[in-house]
Short mmCIF file of C-alpha atoms and ligand atoms in Angstrom, two decimals:
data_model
loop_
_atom_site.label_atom_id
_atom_site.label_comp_id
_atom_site.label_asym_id
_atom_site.label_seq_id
_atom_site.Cartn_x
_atom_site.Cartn_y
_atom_site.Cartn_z
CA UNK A 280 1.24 25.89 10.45
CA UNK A 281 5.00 25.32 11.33
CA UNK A 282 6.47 27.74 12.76
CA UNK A 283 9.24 29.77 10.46
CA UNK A 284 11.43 31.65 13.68
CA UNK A 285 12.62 28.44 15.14
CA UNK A 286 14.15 25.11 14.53
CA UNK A 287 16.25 22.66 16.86
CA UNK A 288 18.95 20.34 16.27
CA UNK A 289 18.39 17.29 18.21
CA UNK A 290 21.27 15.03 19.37
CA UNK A 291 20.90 11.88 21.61
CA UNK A 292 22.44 8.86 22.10
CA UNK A 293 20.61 5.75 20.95
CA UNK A 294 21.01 2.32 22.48
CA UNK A 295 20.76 -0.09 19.33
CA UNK A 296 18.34 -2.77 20.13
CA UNK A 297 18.71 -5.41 17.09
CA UNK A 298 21.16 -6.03 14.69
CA UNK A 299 19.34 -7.94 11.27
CA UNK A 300 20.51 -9.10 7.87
CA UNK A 301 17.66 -6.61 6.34
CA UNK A 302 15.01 -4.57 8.01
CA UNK A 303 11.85 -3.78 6.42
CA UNK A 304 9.77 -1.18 7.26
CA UNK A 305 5.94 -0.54 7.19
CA UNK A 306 4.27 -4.06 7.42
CA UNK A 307 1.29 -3.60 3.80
CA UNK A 308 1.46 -5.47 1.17
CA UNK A 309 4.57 -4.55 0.05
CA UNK A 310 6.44 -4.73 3.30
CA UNK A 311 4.98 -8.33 4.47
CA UNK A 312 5.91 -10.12 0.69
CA UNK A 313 8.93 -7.56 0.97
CA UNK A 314 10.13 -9.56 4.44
CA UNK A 315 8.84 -12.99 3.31
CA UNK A 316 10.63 -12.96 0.24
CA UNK A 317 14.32 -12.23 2.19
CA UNK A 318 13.61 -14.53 4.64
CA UNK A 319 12.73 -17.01 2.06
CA UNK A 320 16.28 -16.35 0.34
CA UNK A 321 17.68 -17.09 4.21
CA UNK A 322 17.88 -13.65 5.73
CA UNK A 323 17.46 -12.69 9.11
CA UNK A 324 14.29 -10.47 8.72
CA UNK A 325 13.17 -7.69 11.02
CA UNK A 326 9.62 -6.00 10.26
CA UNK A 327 9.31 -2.71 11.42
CA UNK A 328 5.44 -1.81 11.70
CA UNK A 329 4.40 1.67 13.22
CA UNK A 330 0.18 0.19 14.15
CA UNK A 331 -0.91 -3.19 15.34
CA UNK A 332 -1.25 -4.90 12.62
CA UNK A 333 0.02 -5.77 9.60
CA UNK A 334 -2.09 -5.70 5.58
CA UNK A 335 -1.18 -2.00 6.06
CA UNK A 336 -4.20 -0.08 3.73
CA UNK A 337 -5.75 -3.64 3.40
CA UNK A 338 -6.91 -4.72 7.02
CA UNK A 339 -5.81 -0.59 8.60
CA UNK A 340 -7.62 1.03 6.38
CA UNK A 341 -10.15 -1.56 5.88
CA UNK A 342 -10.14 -1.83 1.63
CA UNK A 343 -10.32 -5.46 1.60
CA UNK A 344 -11.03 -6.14 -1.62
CA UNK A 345 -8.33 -7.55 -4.08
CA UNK A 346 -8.54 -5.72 -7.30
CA UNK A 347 -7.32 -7.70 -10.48
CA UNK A 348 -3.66 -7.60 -12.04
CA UNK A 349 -3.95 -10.29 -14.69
CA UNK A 350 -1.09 -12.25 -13.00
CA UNK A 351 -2.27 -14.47 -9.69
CA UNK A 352 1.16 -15.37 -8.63
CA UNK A 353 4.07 -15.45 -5.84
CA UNK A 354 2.46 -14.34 -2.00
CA UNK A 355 -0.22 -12.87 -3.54
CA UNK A 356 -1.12 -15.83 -5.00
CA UNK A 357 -0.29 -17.94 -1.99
CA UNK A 358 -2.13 -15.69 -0.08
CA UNK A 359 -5.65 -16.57 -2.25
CA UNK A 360 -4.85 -19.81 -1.69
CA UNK A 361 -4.48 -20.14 2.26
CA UNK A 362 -7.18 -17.45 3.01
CA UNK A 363 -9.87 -17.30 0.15
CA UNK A 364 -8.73 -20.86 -1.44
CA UNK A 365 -12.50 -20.91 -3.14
CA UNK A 366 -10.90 -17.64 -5.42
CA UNK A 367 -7.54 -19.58 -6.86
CA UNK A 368 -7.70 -19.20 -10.40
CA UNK A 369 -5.81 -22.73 -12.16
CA UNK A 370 -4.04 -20.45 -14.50
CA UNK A 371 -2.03 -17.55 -13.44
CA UNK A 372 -3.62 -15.29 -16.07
CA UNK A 373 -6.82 -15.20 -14.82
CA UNK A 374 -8.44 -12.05 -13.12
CA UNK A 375 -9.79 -12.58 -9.62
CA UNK A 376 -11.47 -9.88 -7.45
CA UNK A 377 -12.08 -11.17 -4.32
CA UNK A 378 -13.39 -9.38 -1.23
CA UNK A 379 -12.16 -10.48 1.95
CA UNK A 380 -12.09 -10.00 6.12
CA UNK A 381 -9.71 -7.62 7.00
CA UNK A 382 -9.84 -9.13 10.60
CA UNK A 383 -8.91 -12.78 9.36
CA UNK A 384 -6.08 -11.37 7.15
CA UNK A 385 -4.24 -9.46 10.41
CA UNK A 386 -4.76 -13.01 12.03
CA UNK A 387 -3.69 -14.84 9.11
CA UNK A 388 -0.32 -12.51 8.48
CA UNK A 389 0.63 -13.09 12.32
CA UNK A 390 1.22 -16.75 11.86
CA UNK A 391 2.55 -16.48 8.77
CA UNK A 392 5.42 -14.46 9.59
CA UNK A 393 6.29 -16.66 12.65
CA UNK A 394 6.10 -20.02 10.44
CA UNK A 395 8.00 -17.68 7.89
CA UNK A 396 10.69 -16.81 10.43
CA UNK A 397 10.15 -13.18 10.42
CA UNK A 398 10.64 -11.18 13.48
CA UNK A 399 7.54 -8.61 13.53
CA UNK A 400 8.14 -5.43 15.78
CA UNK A 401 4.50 -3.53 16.06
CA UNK A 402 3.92 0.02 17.53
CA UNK A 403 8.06 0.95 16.21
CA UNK A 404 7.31 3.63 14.43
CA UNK A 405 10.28 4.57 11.84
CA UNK A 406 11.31 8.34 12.11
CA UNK A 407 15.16 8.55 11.01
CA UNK A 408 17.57 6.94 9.11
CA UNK A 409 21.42 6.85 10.51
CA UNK A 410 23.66 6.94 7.13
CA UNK A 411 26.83 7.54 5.33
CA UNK A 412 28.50 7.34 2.03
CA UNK A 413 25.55 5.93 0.14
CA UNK A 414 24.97 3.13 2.80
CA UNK A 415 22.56 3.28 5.46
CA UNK A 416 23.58 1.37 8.77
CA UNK A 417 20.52 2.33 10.96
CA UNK A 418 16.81 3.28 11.15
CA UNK A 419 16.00 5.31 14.21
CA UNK A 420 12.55 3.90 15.66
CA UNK A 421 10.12 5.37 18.38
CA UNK A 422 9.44 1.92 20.26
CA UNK A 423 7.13 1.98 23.31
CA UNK A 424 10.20 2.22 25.42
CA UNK A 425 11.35 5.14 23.01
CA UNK A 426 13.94 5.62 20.93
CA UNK A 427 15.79 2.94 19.80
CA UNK A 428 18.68 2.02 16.62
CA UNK A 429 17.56 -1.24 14.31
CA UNK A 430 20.84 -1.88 12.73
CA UNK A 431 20.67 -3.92 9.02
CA UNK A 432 22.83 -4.47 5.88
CA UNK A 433 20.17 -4.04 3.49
CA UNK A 434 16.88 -1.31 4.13
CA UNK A 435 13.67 -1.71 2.66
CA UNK A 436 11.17 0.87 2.57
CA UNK A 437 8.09 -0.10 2.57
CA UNK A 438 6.36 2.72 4.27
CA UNK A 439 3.77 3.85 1.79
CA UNK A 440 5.64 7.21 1.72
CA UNK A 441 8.62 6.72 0.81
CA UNK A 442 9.43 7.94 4.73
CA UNK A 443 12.67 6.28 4.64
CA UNK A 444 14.21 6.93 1.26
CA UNK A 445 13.21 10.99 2.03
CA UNK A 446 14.58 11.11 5.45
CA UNK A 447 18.10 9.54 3.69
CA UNK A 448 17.95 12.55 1.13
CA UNK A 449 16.34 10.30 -1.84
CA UNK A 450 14.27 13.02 -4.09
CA UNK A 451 10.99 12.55 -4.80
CA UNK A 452 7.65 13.92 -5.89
CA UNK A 453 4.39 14.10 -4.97
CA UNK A 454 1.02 14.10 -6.70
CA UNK A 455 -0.19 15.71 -10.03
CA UNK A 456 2.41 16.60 -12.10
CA UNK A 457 0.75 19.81 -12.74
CA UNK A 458 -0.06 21.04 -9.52
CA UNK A 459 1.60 18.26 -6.93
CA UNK A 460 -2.36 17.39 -5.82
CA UNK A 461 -2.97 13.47 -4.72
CA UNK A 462 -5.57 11.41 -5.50
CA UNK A 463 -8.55 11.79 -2.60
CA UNK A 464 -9.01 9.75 0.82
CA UNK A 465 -11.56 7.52 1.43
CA UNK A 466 -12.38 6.36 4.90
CA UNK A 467 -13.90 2.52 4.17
CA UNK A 468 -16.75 1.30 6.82
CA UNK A 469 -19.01 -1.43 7.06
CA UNK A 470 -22.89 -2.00 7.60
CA UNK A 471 -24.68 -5.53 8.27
CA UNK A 472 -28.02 -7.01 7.97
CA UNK A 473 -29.55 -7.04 11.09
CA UNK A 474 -33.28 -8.60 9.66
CA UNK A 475 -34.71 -5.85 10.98
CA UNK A 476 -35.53 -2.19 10.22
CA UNK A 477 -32.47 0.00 11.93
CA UNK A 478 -33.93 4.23 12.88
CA UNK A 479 -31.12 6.28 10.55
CA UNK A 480 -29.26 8.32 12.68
CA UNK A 481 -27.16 11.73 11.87
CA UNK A 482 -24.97 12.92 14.20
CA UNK A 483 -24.06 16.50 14.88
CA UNK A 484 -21.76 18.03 12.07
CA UNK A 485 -22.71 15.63 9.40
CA UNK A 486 -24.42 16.08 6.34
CA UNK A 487 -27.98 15.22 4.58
CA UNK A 488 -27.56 12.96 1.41
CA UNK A 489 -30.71 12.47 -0.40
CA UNK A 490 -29.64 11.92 -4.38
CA UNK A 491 -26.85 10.11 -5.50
CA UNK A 492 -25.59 13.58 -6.95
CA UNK A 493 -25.22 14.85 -3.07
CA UNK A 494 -22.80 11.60 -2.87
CA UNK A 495 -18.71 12.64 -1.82
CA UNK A 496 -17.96 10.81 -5.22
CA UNK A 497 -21.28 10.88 -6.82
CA UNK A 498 -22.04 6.94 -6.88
CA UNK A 499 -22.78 4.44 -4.80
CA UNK A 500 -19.77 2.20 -4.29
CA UNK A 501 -19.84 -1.35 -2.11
CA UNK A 502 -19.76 -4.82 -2.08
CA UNK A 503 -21.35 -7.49 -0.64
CA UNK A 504 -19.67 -10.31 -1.93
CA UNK A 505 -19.57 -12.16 1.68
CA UNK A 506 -22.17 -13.80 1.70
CA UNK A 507 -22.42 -13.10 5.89
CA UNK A 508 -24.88 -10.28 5.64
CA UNK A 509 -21.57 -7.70 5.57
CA UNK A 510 -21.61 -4.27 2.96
CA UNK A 511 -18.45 -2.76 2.67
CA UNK A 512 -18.62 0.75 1.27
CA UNK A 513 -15.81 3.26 -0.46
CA UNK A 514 -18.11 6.16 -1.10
CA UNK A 515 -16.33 8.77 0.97
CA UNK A 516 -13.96 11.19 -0.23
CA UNK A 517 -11.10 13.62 1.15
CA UNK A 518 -9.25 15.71 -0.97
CA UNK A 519 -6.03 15.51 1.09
CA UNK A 520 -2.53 14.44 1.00
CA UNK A 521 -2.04 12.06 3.61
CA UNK A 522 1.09 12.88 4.46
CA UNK A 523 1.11 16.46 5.55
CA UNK A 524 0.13 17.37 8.98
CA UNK A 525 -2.52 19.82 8.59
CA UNK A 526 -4.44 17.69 5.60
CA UNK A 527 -4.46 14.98 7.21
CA UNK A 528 -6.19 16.11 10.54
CA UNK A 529 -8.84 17.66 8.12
CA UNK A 530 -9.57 14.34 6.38
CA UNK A 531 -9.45 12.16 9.42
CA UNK A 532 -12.52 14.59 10.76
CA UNK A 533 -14.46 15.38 7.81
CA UNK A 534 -14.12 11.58 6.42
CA UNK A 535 -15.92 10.51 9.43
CA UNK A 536 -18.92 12.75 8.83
CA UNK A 537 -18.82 11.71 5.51
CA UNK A 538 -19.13 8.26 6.67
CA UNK A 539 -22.21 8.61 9.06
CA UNK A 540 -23.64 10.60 6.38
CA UNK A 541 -23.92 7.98 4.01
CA UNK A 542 -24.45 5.42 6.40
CA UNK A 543 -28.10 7.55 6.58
CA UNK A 544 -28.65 7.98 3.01
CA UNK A 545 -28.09 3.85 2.79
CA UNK A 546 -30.42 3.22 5.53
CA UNK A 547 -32.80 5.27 3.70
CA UNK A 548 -32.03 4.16 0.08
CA UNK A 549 -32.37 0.31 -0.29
CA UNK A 550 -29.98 -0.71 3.22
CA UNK A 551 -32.96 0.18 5.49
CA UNK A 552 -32.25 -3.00 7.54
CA UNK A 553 -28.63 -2.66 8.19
CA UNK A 554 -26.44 -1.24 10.81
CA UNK A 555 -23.74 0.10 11.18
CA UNK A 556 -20.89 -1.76 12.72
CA UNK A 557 -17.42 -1.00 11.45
CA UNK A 558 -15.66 2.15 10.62
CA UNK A 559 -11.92 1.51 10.01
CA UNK A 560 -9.38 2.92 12.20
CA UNK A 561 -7.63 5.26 10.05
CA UNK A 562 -8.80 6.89 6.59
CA UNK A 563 -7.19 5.07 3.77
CA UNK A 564 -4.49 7.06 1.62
CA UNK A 565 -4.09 6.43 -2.38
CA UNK A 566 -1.72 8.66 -3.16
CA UNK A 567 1.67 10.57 -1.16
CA UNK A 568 4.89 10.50 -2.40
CA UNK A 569 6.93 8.82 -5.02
CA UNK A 570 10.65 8.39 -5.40
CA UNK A 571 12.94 8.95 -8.10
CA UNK A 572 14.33 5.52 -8.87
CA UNK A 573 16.62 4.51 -11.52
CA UNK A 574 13.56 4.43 -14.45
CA UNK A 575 10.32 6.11 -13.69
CA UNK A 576 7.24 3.97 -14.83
CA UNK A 577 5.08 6.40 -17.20
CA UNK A 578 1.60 6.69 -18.52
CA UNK A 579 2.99 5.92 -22.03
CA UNK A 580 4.19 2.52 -20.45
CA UNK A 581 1.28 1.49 -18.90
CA UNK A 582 -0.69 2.18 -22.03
CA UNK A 583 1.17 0.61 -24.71
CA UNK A 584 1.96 -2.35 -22.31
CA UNK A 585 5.98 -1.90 -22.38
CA UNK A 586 7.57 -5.01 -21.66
CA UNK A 587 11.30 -4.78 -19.02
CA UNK A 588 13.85 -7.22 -19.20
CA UNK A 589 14.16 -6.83 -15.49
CA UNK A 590 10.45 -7.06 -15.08
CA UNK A 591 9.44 -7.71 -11.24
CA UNK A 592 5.73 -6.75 -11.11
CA UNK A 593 2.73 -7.18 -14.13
CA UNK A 594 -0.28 -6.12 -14.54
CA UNK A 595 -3.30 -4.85 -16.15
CA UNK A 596 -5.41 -2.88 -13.33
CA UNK A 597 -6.79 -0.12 -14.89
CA UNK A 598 -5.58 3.17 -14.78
CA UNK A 599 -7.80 4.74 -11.72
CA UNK A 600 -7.75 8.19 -10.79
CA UNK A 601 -9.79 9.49 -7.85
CA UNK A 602 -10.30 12.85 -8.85
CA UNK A 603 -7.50 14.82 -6.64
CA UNK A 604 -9.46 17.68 -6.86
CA UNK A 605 -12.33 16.36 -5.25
CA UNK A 606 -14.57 16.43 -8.26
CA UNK A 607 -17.51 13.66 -8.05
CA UNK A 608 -15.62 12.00 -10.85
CA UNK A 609 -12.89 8.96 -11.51
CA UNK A 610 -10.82 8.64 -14.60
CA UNK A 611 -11.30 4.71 -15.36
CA UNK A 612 -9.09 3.45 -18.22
CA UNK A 613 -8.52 -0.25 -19.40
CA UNK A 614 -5.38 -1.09 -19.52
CA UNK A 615 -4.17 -4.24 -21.31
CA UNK A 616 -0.98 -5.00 -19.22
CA UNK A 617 2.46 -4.22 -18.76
CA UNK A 618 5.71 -4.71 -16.45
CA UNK A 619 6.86 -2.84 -13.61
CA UNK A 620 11.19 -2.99 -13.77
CA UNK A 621 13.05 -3.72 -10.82
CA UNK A 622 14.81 0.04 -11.90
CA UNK A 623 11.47 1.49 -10.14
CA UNK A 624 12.80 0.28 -6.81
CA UNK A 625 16.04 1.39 -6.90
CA UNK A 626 16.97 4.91 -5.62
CA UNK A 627 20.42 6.18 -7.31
CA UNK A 628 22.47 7.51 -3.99
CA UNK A 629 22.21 4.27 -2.16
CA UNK A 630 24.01 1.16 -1.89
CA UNK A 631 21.69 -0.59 0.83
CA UNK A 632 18.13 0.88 0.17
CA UNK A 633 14.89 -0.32 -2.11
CA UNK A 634 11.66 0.95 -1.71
CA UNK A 635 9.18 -1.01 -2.63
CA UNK A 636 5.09 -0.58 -3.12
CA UNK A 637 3.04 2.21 -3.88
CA UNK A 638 5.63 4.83 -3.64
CA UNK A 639 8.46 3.54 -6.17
CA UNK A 640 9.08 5.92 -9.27
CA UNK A 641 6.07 6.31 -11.23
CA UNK A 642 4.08 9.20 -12.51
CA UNK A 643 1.13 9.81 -10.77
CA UNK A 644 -0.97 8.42 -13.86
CA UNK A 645 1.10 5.21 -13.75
CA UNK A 646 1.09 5.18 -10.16
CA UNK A 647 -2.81 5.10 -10.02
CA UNK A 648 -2.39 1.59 -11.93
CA UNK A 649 0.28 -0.07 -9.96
CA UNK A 650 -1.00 0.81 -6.54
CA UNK A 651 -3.15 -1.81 -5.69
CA UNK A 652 -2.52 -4.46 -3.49
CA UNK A 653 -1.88 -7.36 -5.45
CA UNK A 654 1.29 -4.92 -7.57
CA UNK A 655 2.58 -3.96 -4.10
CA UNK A 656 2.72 -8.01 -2.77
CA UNK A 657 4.73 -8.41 -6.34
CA UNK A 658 7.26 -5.33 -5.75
CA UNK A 659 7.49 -6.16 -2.04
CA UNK A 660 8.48 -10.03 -2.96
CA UNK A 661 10.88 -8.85 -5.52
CA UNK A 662 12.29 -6.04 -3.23
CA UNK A 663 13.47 -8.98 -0.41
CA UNK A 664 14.66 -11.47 -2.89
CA UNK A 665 16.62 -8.54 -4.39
CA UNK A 666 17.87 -7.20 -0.71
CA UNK A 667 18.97 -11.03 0.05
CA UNK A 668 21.10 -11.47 -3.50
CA UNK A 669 22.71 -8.58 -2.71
CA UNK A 670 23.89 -9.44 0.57
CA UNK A 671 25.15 -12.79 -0.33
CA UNK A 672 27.19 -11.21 -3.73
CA UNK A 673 28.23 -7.89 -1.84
CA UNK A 674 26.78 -6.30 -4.77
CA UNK A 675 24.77 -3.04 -4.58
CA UNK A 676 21.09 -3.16 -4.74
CA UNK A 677 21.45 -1.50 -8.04
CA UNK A 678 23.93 -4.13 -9.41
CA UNK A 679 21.52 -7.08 -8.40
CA UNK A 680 21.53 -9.55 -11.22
CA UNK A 681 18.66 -9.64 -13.17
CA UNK A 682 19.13 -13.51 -14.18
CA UNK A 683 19.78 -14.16 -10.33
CA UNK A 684 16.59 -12.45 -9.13
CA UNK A 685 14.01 -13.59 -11.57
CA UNK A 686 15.62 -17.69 -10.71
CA UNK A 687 15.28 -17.22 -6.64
CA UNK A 688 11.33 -15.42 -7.63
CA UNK A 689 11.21 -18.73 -9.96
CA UNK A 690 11.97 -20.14 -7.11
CA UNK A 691 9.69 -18.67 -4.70
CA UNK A 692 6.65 -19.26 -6.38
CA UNK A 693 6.58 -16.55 -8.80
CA UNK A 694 5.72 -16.93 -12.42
CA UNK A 695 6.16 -13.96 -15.19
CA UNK A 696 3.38 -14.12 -18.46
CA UNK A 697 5.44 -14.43 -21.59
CA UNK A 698 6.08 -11.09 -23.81
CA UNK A 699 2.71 -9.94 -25.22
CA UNK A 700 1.86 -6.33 -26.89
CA UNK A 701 4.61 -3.76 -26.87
CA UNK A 702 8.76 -3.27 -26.59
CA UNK A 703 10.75 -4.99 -24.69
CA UNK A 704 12.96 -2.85 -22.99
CA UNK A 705 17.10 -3.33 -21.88
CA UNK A 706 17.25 -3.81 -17.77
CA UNK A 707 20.31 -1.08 -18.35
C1 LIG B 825 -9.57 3.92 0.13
C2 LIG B 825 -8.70 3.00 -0.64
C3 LIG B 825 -9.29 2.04 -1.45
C4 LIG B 825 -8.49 1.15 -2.14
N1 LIG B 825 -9.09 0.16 -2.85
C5 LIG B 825 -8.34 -0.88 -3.27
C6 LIG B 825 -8.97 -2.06 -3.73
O1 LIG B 825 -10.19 -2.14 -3.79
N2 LIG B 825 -8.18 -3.11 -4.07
C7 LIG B 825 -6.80 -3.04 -4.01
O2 LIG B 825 -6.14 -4.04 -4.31
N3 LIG B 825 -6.18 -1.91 -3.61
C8 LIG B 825 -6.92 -0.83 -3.22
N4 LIG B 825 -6.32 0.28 -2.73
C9 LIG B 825 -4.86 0.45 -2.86
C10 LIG B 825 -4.04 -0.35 -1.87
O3 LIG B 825 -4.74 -0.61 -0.68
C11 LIG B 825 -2.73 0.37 -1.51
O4 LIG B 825 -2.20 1.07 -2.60
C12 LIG B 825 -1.72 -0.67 -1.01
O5 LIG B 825 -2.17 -1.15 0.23
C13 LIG B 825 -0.33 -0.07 -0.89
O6 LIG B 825 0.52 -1.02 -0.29
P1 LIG B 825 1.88 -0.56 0.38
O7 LIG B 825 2.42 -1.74 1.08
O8 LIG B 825 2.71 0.13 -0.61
O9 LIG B 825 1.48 0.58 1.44
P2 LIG B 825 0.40 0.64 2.60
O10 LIG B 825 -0.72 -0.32 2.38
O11 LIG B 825 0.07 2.06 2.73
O12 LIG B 825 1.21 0.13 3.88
C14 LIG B 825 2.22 0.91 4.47
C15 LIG B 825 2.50 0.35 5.85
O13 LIG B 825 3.60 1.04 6.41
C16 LIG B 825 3.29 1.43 7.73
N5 LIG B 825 4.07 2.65 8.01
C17 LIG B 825 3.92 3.86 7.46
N6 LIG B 825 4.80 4.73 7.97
C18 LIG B 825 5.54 4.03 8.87
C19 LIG B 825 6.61 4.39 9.72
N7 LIG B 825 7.09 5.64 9.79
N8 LIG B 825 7.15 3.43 10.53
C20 LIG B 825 6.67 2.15 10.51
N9 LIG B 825 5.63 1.77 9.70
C21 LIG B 825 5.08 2.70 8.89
C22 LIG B 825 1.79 1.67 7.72
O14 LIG B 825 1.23 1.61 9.00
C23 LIG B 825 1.33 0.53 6.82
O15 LIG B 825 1.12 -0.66 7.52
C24 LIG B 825 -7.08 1.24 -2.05
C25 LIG B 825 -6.49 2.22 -1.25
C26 LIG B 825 -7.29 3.09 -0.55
C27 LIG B 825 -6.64 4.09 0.33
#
């Protein structure tokens, strides 16, 4: 618990190490398409990553499975077709679910942001923003020769959490409406065919599964789509908000002996010949925080499939609720599909800031729909292209135009289904 007595005010000097055109920070989904896309528009792009690697909850957190969006286009779609070519749908409309290796996509995103000209700074982990009259000028990063300043023009947050746009002041919300609880953790692992009968084992501290009713989430959950002998399984599940302190030292402990627990109920229940072999090195997180951008993308909009004039995202994943409370239940809904607006991105106070992937301004209904990876490499793309026009027009990022941005995404690669069920709604 933090202490209430005390608190410090903490003053240093900061030698500034780079000066870019726009810095992104937080190196998933969002962030890599986020720092393609500006230095596709001819930006000087720093990528600010706080781990190793980059894929952030896709290779970290080992999900590695694309879940459909209805729209196969831009990086994403560039992506399926340098990495899991055998996947690339001819039209953009069709749904594709592929699973992939997280290990060749960390490879794969290393040489694609140096033949992309983006500069990728790993282990600089983001922890303050420098700002002033609705303009932020620095990010204050914890490098592994310490603090250092990573001046930009443009800022784009693409930490999962919003870390950024909540350190400037941006408001924000978190979770249910109701009660502000997230959706659960799940910490993904793997298993492989060895040929052979493996002995179960169950470690201290862990727990005896026998019936798929003992189960965290009360199913059995994996995929073994490889064809390489691999299973990867989401069965665990945390209820936890990934971004407090004390949560998330609870779920990084108790996921784990979730995870060797139903690695023994698998071995005993149909896997009996596989091992073991990867648990990923950090539990995944669904759900933290989400800004309050310009619109707020609703339930009501992902149902009845509203259509945005300054559309930057679409798609039809489900709606997909991990029960936040833990319950052994998910609330699954079809969804037929719908835009995300550019508005989503856009936090009111600042001139110089977009936030872009899971956290942008949804409720946490809609957010459970546009979270998945696919969205995020959509908003991300948008997000630089965005950053870059309004460099070059000395516009703010909430005065981008709309006509620009959707003819350099044209440009890029990305393609937008024409108008189907619901409103079209004003970009204003
Ligand atoms: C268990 C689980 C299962 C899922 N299943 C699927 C699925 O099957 N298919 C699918 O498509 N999607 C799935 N998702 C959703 C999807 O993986 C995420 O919603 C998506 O990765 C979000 O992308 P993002 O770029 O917004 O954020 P993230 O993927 O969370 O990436 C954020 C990045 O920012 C970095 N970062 C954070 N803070 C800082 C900081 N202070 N400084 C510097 N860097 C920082 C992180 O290290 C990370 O690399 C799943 C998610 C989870 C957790």
């Amino acid at each position: 618990m933090p202490s209430q007595s005390q608190s410090y005010s903490f003053q240093r000097q900061i030698e500034t190490y780079l000066h870019a055109d726009i810095i992104v920070i937080g190196g998933g989904p969002a962030g890599t398409a986020a720092a393609i896309g500006a230095a596709r528009s001819g930006k000087k792009v720093a990528l600010l990553e706080k781990s190793a690697q980059l894929g952030g909850m896709g290779t970290l957190a080992n999900v590695s499975i694309f879940m459909p969006v209805g729209n196969v286009t831009g990086i994403y779609r560039e992506i399926i077709s340098e990495v899991l070519a055998e996947y690339l749908p001819a039209d953009h409309d069709q749904s594709i679910a592929p699973q992939y290796s997280p290990f060749l996509l960390r490879q794969y995103f290393n040489e694609k942001m140096k033949k992309e000209n983006v500069q990728v700074f790993y282990h600089c982990e983001f922890i303050g923003t420098v700002h002033e009259d609705g303009r932020i000028n620095a990010v204050i990063v914890s490098t592994r020769e310490g603090l250092r300043a990573f001046e930009a023009e443009q800022f784009i947050d693409c930490t999962g959490d919003a870390r950024v746009a909540i350190d400037a002041g941006v408001p924000h919300r978190t979770g249910r409406e109701e009660d502000g609880l997230t959706q659960p953790m799940t910490l993904m692992f793997m298993m492989q065919n060895t040929g052979k009968p493996v002995t179960p084992i169950l470690p201290e501290g862990c727990y005896l599964y026998n019936e798929v009713s003992d189960l965290p989430q009360g199913r059995r959950l994996y995929w073994e789509q490889n064809n390489d002998g691999s299973l990867l399984v989401n069965m665990s599940r945390v209820k936890a908000n990934g971004a407090k302190i004390e949560e998330i030292n609870y779920a990084e402990v108790e996921a784990l002996r979730q995870v060797y627990s139903i690695a023994h109920y698998l071995q005993r229940t149909g896997f009996e010949t596989y091992a073991l072999t990867h648990i990923a090195p950090q539990t995944g997180v669904r759900e933290t925080n989400q800004i309050e951008g310009l619109y707020t993308l609703t339930e009501q909009d992902v149902v009845s499939g509203t259509r945005f004039a300054d559309v930057v995202a679409q798609t039809n994943y489900e709606i997909d609720i991990h029960s936040p409370d833990a319950k052994k239940t998910t609330d699954e809904r079809h969804v037929d599909g719908y835009d995300i607006p550019y508005r989503c991105m856009v936090p009111e106070a600042f001139d110089n800031l977009l936030v872009a992937g899971r956290a942008i301004s949804a409720t946490h209904v809609a957010m459970s729909s546009m979270r998945v990876q696919a969205t995020c490499y959509a908003l991300g793309q948008a997000a630089g292209a965005a950053a870059a026009i309004s460099l070059d027009t000395g516009c703010s990022m909430r005065d981008v135009s709309m006509h620009q941005l959707h003819g350099e995404l044209e440009r890029q690669g990305v393609r937008f289904l024409g108008q189907r069920a619901g409103s079209v709604q004003a970009a204003d």
